[in-house]
Short mmCIF file of C-alpha atoms and ligand atoms in Angstrom, two decimals:
data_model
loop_
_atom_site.label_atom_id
_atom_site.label_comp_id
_atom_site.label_asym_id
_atom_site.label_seq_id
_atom_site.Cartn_x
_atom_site.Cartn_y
_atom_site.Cartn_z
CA UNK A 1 0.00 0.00 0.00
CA UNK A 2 1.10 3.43 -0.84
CA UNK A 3 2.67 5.16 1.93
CA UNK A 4 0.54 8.21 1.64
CA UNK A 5 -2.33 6.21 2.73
CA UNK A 6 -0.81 3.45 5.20
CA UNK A 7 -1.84 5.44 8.35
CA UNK A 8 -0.73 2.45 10.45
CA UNK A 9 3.09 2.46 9.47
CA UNK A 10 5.39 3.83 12.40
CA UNK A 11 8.72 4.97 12.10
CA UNK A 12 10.46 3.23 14.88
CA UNK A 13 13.35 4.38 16.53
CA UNK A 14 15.01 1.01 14.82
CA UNK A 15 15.02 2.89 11.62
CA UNK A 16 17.68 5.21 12.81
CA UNK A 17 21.16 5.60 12.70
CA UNK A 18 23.84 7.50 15.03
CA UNK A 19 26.73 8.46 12.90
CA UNK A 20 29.93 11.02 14.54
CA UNK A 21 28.86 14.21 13.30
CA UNK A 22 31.95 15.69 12.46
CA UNK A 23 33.33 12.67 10.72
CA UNK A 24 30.18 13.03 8.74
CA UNK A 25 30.39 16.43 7.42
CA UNK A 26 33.97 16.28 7.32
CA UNK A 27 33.49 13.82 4.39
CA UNK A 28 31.17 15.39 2.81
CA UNK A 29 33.50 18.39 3.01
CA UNK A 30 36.55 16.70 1.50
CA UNK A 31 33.75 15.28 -0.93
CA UNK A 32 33.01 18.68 -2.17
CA UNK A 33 36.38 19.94 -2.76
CA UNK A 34 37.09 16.94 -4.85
CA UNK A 35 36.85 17.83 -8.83
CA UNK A 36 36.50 14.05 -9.30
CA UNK A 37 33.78 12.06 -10.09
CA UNK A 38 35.72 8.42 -9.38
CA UNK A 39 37.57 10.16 -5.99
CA UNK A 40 33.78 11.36 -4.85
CA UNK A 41 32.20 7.65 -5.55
CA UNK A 42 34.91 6.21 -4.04
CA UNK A 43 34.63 8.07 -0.52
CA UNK A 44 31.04 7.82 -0.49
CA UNK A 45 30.73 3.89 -1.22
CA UNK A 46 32.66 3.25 2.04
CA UNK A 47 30.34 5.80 3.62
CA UNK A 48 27.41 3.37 2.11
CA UNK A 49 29.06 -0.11 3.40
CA UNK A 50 29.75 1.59 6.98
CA UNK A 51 25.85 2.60 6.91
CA UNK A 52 24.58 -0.57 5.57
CA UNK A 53 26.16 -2.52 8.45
CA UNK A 54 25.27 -0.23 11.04
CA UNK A 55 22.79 -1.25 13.49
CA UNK A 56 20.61 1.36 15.64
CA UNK A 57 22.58 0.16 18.63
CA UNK A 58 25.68 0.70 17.50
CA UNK A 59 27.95 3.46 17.14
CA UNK A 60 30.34 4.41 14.49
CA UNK A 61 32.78 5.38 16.69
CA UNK A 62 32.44 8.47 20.06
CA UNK A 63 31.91 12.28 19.47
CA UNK A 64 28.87 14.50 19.22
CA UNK A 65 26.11 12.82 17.11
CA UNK A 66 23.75 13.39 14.28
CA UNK A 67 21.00 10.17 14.31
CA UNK A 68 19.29 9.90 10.78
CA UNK A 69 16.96 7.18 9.21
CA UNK A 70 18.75 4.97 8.00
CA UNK A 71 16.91 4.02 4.39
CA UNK A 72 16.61 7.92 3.68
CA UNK A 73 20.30 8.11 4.00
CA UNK A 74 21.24 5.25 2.09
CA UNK A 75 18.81 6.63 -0.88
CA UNK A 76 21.02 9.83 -0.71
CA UNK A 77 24.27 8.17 -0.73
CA UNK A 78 22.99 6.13 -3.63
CA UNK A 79 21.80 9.03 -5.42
CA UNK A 80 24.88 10.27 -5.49
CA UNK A 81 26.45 7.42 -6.31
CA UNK A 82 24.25 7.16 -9.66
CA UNK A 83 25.09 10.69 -10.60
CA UNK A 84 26.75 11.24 -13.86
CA UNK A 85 27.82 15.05 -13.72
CA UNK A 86 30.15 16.65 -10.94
CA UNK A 87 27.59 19.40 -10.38
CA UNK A 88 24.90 17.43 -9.93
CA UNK A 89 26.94 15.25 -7.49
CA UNK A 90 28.25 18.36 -5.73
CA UNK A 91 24.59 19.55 -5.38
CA UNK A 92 23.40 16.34 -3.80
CA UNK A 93 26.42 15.96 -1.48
CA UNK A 94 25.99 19.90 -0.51
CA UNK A 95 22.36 18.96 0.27
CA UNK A 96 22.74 16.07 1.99
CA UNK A 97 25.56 18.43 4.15
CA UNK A 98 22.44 20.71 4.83
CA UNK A 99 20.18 18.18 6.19
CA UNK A 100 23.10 17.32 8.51
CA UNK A 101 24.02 20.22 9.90
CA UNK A 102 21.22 23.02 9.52
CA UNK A 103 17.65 22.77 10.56
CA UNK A 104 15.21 24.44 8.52
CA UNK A 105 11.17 24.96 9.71
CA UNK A 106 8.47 27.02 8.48
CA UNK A 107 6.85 29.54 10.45
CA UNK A 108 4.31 27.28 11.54
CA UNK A 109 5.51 23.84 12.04
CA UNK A 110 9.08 22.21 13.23
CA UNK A 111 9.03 20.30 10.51
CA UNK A 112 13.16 20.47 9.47
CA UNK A 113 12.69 20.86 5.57
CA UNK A 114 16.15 20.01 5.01
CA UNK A 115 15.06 16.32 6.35
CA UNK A 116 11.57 15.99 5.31
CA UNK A 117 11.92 12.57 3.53
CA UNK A 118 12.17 11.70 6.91
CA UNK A 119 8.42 12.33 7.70
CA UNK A 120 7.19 10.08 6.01
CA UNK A 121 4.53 9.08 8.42
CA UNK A 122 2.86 12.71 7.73
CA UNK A 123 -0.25 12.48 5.43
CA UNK A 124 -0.14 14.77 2.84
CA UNK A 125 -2.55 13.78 0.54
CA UNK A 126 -6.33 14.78 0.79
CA UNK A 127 -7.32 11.11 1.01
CA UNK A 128 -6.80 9.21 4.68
CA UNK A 129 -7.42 5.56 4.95
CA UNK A 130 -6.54 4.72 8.44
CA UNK A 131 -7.02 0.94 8.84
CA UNK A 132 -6.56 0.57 13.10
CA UNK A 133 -7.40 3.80 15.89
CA UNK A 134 -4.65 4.73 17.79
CA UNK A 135 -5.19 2.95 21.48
CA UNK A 136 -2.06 3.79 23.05
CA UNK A 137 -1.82 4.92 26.95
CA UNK A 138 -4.31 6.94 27.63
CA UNK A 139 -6.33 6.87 24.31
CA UNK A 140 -8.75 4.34 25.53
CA UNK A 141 -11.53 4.79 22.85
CA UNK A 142 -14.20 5.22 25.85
CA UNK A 143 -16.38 7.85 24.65
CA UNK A 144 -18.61 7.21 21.47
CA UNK A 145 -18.37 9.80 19.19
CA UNK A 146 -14.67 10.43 19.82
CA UNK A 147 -12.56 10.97 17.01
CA UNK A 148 -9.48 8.92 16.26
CA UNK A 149 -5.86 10.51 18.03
CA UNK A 150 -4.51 10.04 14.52
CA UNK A 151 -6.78 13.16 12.97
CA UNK A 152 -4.84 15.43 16.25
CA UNK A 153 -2.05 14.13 15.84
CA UNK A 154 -1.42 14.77 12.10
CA UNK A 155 -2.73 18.31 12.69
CA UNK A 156 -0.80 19.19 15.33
CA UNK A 157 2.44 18.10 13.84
CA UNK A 158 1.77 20.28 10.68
CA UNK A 159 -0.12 23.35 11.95
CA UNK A 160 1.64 23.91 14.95
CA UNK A 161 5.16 24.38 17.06
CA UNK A 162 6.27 23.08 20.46
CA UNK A 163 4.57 25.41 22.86
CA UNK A 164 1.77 26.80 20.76
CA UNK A 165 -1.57 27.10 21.95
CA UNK A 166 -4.53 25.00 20.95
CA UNK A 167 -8.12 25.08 21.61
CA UNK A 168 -10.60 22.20 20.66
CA UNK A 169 -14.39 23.72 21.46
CA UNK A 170 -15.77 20.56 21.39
CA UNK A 171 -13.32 18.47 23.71
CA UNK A 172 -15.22 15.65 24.36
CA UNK A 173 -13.01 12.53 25.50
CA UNK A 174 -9.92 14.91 25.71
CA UNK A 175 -8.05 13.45 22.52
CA UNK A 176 -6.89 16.61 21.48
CA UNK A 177 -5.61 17.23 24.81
CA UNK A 178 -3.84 13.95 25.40
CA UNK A 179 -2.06 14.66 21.64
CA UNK A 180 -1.15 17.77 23.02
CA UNK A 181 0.80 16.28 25.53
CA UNK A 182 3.01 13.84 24.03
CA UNK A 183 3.75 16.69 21.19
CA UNK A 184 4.24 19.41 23.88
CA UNK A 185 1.21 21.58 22.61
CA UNK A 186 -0.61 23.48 24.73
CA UNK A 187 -3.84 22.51 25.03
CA UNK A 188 -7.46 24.04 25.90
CA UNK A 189 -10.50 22.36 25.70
CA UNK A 190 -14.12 23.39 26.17
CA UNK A 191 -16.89 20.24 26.69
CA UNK A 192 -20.44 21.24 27.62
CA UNK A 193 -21.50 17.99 29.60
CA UNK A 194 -20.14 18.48 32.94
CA UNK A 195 -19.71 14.22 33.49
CA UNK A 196 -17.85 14.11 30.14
CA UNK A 197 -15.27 16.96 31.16
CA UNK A 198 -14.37 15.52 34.30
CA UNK A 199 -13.96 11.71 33.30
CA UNK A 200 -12.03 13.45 30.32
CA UNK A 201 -9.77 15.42 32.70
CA UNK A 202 -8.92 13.06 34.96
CA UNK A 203 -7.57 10.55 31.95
CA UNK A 204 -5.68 13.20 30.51
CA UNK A 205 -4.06 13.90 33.69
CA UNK A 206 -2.88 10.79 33.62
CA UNK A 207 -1.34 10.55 30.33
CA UNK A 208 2.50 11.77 30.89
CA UNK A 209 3.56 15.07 30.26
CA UNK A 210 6.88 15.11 29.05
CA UNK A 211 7.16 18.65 27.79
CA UNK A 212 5.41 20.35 30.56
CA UNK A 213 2.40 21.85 29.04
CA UNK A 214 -0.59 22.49 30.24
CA UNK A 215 -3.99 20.72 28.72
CA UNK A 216 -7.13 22.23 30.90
CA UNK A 217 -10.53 21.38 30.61
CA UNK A 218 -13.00 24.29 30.74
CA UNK A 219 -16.83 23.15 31.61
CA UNK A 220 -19.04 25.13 29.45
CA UNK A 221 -21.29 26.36 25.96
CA UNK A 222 -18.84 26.69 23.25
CA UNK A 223 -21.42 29.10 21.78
CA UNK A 224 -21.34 31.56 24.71
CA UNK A 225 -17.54 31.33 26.04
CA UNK A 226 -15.70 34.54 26.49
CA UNK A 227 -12.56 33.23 24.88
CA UNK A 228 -10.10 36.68 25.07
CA UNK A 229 -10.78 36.32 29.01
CA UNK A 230 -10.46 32.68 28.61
CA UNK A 231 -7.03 33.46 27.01
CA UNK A 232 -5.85 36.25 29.11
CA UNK A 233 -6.35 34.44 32.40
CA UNK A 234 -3.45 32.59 30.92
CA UNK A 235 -1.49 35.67 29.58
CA UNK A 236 -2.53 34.79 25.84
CA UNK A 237 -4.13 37.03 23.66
CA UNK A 238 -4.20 34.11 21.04
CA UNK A 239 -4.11 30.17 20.31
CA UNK A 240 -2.23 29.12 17.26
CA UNK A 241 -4.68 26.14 16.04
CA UNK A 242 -8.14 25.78 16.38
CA UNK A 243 -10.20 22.01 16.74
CA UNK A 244 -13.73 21.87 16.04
CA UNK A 245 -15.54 18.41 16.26
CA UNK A 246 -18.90 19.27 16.61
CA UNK A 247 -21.98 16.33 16.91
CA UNK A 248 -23.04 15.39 13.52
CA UNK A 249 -25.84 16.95 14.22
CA UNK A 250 -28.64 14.97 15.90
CA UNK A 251 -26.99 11.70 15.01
CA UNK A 252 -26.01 11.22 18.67
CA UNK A 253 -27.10 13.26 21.49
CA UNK A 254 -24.32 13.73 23.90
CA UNK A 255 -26.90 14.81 26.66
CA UNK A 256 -29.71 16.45 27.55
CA UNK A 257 -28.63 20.29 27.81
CA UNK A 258 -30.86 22.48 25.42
CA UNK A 259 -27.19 24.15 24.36
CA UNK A 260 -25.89 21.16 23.07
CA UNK A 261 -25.50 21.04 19.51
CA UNK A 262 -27.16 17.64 18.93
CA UNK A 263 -30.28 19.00 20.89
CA UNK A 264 -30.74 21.94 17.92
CA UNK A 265 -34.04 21.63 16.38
CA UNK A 266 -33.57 22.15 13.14
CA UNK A 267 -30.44 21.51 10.66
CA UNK A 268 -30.54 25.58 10.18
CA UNK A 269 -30.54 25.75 14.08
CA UNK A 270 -27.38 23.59 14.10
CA UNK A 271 -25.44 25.65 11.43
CA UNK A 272 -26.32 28.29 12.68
CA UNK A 273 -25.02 27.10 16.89
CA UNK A 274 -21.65 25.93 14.87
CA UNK A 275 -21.21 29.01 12.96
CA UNK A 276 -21.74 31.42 16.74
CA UNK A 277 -18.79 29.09 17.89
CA UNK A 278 -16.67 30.34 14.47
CA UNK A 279 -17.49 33.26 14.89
CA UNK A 280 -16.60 33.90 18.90
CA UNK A 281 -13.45 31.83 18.19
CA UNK A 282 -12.44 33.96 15.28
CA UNK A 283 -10.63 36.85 17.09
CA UNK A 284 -8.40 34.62 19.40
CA UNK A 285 -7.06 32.81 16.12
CA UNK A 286 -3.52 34.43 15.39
CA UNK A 287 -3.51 35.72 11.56
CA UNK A 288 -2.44 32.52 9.00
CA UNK A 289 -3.34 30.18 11.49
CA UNK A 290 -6.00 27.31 11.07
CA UNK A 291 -8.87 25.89 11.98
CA UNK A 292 -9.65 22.44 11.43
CA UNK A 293 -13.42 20.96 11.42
CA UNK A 294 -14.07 17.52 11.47
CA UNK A 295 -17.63 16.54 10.41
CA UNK A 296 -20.05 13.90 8.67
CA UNK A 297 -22.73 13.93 6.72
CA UNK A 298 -26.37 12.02 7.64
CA UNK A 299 -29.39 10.54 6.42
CA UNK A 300 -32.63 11.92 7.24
CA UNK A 301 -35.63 10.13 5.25
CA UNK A 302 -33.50 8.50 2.44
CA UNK A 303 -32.19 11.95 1.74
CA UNK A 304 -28.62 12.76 2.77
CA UNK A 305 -27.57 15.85 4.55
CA UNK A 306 -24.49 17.17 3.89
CA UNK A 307 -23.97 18.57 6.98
CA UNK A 308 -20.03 18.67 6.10
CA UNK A 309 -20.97 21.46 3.49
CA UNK A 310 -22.87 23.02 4.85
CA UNK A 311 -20.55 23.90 7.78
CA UNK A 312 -17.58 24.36 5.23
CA UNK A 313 -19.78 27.15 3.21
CA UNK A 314 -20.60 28.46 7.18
CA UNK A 315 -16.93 29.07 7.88
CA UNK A 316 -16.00 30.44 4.67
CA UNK A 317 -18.90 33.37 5.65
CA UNK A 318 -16.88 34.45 8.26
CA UNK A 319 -13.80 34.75 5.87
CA UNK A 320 -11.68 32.11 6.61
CA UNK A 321 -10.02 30.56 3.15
CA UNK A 322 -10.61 27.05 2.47
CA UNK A 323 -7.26 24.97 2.35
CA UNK A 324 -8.37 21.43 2.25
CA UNK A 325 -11.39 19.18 2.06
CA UNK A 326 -9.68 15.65 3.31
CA UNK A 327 -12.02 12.10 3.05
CA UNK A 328 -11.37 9.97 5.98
CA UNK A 329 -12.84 6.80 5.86
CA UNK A 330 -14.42 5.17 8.88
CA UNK A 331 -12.49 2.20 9.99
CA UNK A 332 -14.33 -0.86 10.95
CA UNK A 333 -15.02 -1.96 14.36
CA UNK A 334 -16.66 -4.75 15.65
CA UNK A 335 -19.72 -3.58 15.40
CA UNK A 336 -19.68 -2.57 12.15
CA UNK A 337 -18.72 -5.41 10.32
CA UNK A 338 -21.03 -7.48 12.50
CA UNK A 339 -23.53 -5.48 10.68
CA UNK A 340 -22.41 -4.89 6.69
CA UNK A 341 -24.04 -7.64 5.41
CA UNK A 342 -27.09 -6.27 6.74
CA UNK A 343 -26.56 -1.87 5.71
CA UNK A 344 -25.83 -3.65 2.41
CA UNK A 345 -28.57 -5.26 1.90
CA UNK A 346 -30.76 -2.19 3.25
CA UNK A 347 -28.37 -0.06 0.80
CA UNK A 348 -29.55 -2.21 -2.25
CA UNK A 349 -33.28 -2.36 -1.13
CA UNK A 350 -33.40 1.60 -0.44
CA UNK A 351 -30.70 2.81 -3.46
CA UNK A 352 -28.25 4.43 -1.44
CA UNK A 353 -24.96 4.28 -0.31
CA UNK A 354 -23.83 3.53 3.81
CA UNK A 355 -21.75 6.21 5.11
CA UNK A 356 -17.69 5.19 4.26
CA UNK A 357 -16.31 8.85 5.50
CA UNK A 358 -16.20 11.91 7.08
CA UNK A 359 -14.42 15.13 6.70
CA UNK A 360 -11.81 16.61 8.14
CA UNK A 361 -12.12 20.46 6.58
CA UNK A 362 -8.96 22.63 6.75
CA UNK A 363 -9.42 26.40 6.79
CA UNK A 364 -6.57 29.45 6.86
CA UNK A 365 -7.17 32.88 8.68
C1 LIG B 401 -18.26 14.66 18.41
S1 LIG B 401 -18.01 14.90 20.10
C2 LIG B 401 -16.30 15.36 20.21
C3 LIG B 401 -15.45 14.19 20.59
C4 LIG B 401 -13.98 14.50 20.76
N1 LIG B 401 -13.35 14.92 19.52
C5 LIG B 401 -13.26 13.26 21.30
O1 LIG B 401 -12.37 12.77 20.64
O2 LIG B 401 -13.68 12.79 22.35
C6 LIG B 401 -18.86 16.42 20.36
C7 LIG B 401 -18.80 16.93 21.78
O3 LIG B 401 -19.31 18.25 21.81
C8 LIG B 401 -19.97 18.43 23.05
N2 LIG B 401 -20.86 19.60 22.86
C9 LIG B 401 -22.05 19.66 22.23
N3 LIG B 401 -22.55 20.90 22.28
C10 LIG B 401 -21.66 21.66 22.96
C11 LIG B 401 -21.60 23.02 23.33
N4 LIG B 401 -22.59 23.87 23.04
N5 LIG B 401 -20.49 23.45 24.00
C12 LIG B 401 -19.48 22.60 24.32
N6 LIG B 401 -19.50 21.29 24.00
C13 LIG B 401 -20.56 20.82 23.31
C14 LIG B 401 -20.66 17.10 23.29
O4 LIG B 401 -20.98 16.93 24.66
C15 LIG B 401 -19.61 16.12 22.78
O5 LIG B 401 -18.77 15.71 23.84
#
C-alpha cells in the first residue's frame, strides 16, 4: 500500500542511525572539494558499506552525534552514487551536508525541511485511509463519538510548534488534549456535559507530560464562552490552532442540555449554533493560522444531509479561506462489520450508499 495512505506504518526508533557528526560532514567536506567524479564515488561507497552494516545500537565510533533514518540516507548516498555530472553530485552531497548540519522549519511547524523525507509518516494527501485507531496509553476509545488521536495528531504536527496554543471547542473525550501532551502543545478544551469533562480530565491527567504543558478542561457552551478572558487568564491574547468536532448533528445526542448542539431543532438551528462558535473563536485565532473541522454527513428520510458542506460554506462566511477538504474513511469496528451484510442489503433495497467517510475540513485565517 502506498505510503501516503498506510496510516498504520510507524517509524520506529530502529530505523535510525547514530553516525559522529563531524566525521560526517567532514566527508562530505573533503567530498566537495574533490573535482572528481571516481575520488567522490569512491569516498562515499565506504560511507554506504559503513551505513549498511550499522545497526541502531551501535555506534560508528564516540563524538557528538547526528541520528538519521537509516533508508533515507542510504537513498542519498545512492543518489549520489548514480550521478553522472560533478555538479549534480556536488549539489546532492551539498544537500545532503544541509540536512546534517542546519535545521530548517516554516513559520508554523518544526518540521526540518532540510530532512523531510524523513516524515514520512505525515499524510499529505487529501485522502486518509486509516485501517486501526490509535489505542495507546491513555487513548482508551471510551467515549462514542470520539474521534481517532490520529486526525490530532497529524494536525498538530503540521499546523503547529512546540509550545503553541490550541483550543478544541468541542473536547469531548480529551483526545486533542492527550495529543497535546506527548507533542508538547498546549492545550485548551471546552466540553459542555459536565460528566464528560471531568472523566475526560482526569484521563488526561494521567497521560504523561513530558514537555510540561498544560492541557485544561473548561466546563461550558462553546457558543457563549468569552474566549479573550479565557485566554488572558493565561497571559494569551491568542491560540495558534483551532479544533472543532462538533456532533453530527442529531446523530447522537451527547446529553440532555438544550445548548448542546445535537439537541438543535432544526439543521438551520445547528449551522447556525456551529457558525456562533466560528465566529466567537475567530478573534483569538492568530492571523495565518488554522482551523480544522471535522464533520459527517447524515441521512434523514432516504435523503442525505451534507452537513459537512454546509458547515464548510458556514466558515467560509466568516472569511476564513478554504485549504483542504480531506475524506477519511471510517475504519471498521466490531460492530460494524457485524452489521455490513445487513446496511448492504438495506443499501440495495433503499438505493443508497452507507456512510464510508467523514471530513476533516482545513481552513486558513
Ligand atoms: C463529536 S463529540 C467530540 C469528541 C472529541 N473529539 C473526542 O475525541 O472525544 C462532540 C462533543 O461536543 C460536546 N458539545 C455539544 N454541544 C456543545 C456546546 N454547546 N459546547 C461545548 N461542548 C458541546 C458534546 O458533549 C460532545 O462531547
Amino acid at each position: 500500500m502506498n505510503n501516503e495512505l498506510n496510516m498504520d506504518r510507524q517509524i520506529s526508533a530502529l530505523d535510525r542511525v547514530s553516525l559522529n557528526r563531524d566525521r560526517l560532514v567532514g566527508l562530505l567536506d573533503a567530498c566537495l572539494a574533490i573535482e572528481d567524479l571516481a575520488a567522490i564515488r569512491q569516498r562515499v561507497t565506504q560511507l554506504y558499506d559503513t551505513v549498511v552494516l550499522l545497526s541502531p545500537e551501535r555506534r560508528s565510533d564516540e563524538g557528538p552525534r547526528v541520528r538519521l533514518r537509516k533508508d533515507v540516507l542510504l537513498t542519498d548516498l545512492r543518489q549520489i552514487l548514480e550521478t553522472r555530472t560533478l555538479q549534480r553530485t556536488h549539489y546532492y552531497l551539498a544537500r545532503l551536508r544541509r540536512g546534517v548540519t542546519e535545521v530548517r522549519t516554516g513559520k508554523i511547524n518544526d518540521i526540518n525541511l532540510n530532512r523531510w523525507k524523513e516524515y514520512d509518516d505525515i499524510l499529505t494527501g487529501s485522502l486518509w485511509v486509516m485501517e486501526r485507531r490509535d489505542t495507546s496509553g491513555t487513548h482508551k476509545g471510551w467515549y462514542w463519538g470520539n474521534f481517532i488521536p490520529q486526525i490530532p495528531h497529524q494536525m498538530l504536527r503540521r499546523y503547529t510548534k512546540r509550545g503553541d496554543w490550541v483550543l478544541d471547542t468541542f473536547a469531548g473525550s480529551g483526545t486533542t488534549l492527550i495529543e497535546c501532551r506527548r507533542l508538547g502543545r498546549n492545550g485548551l478544551g471546552v466540553e459542555l456535559n459536565p460528566q464528560v469533562a471531568e472523566r475526560a480530565a482526569a484521563t488526561v491527567a494521567e497521560e504523561p507530560n513530558p514537555h510540561g504543558v498544560s492541557t485544561d478542561f473548561v466546563e461550558g457552551d462553546c457558543t457563549a464562552v468569552d474566549y479573550a478572558e479565557l485566554l488572558a487568564a493565561r497571559g494569551l491574547a491568542h491560540v495558534q490552532l483551532l479544533i472543532m468536532h462538533p456532533p453530527y448533528h442529531d446523530i447522537i445526542r451527547f446529553g440532555e442540555d438544550a445548548r448542546d448542539l445535537s439537541n438543535a431543532a432544526s439543521l438551520d438551528d445547528f449551522v447556525a449554533l456551529f457558525s456562533q462558535v466560528v465566529a466567537r473563536t475567530y478573534p483569538i485565532l492568530e492571523k495565518g493560522r488554522y482551523l480544522v473541522v471535522v464533520i459527517g454527513d447524515k441521512y434523514v428520510k432516504g435523503e442525505w444531509v451534507p452537513l459537512g458542506f454546509y458547515l464548510m460554506q458556514a466558515v467560509m462566511a466568516q472569511g476564513y479561506t478554504l485549504k483542504s477538504i480531506i475524506v477519511k474513511n471510517f475504519e471498521e469496528t466490531r460492530a460494524k462489520r457485524d452489521q455490513k451484510a445487513l446496511w448492504r442489503y438495506r443499501a440495495l433495497v433503499g438505493g443508497f450508499y452507507v456512510f464510508r467517510h467523514e471530513y476533516i475540513l482545513l481552513f486558513q485565517k
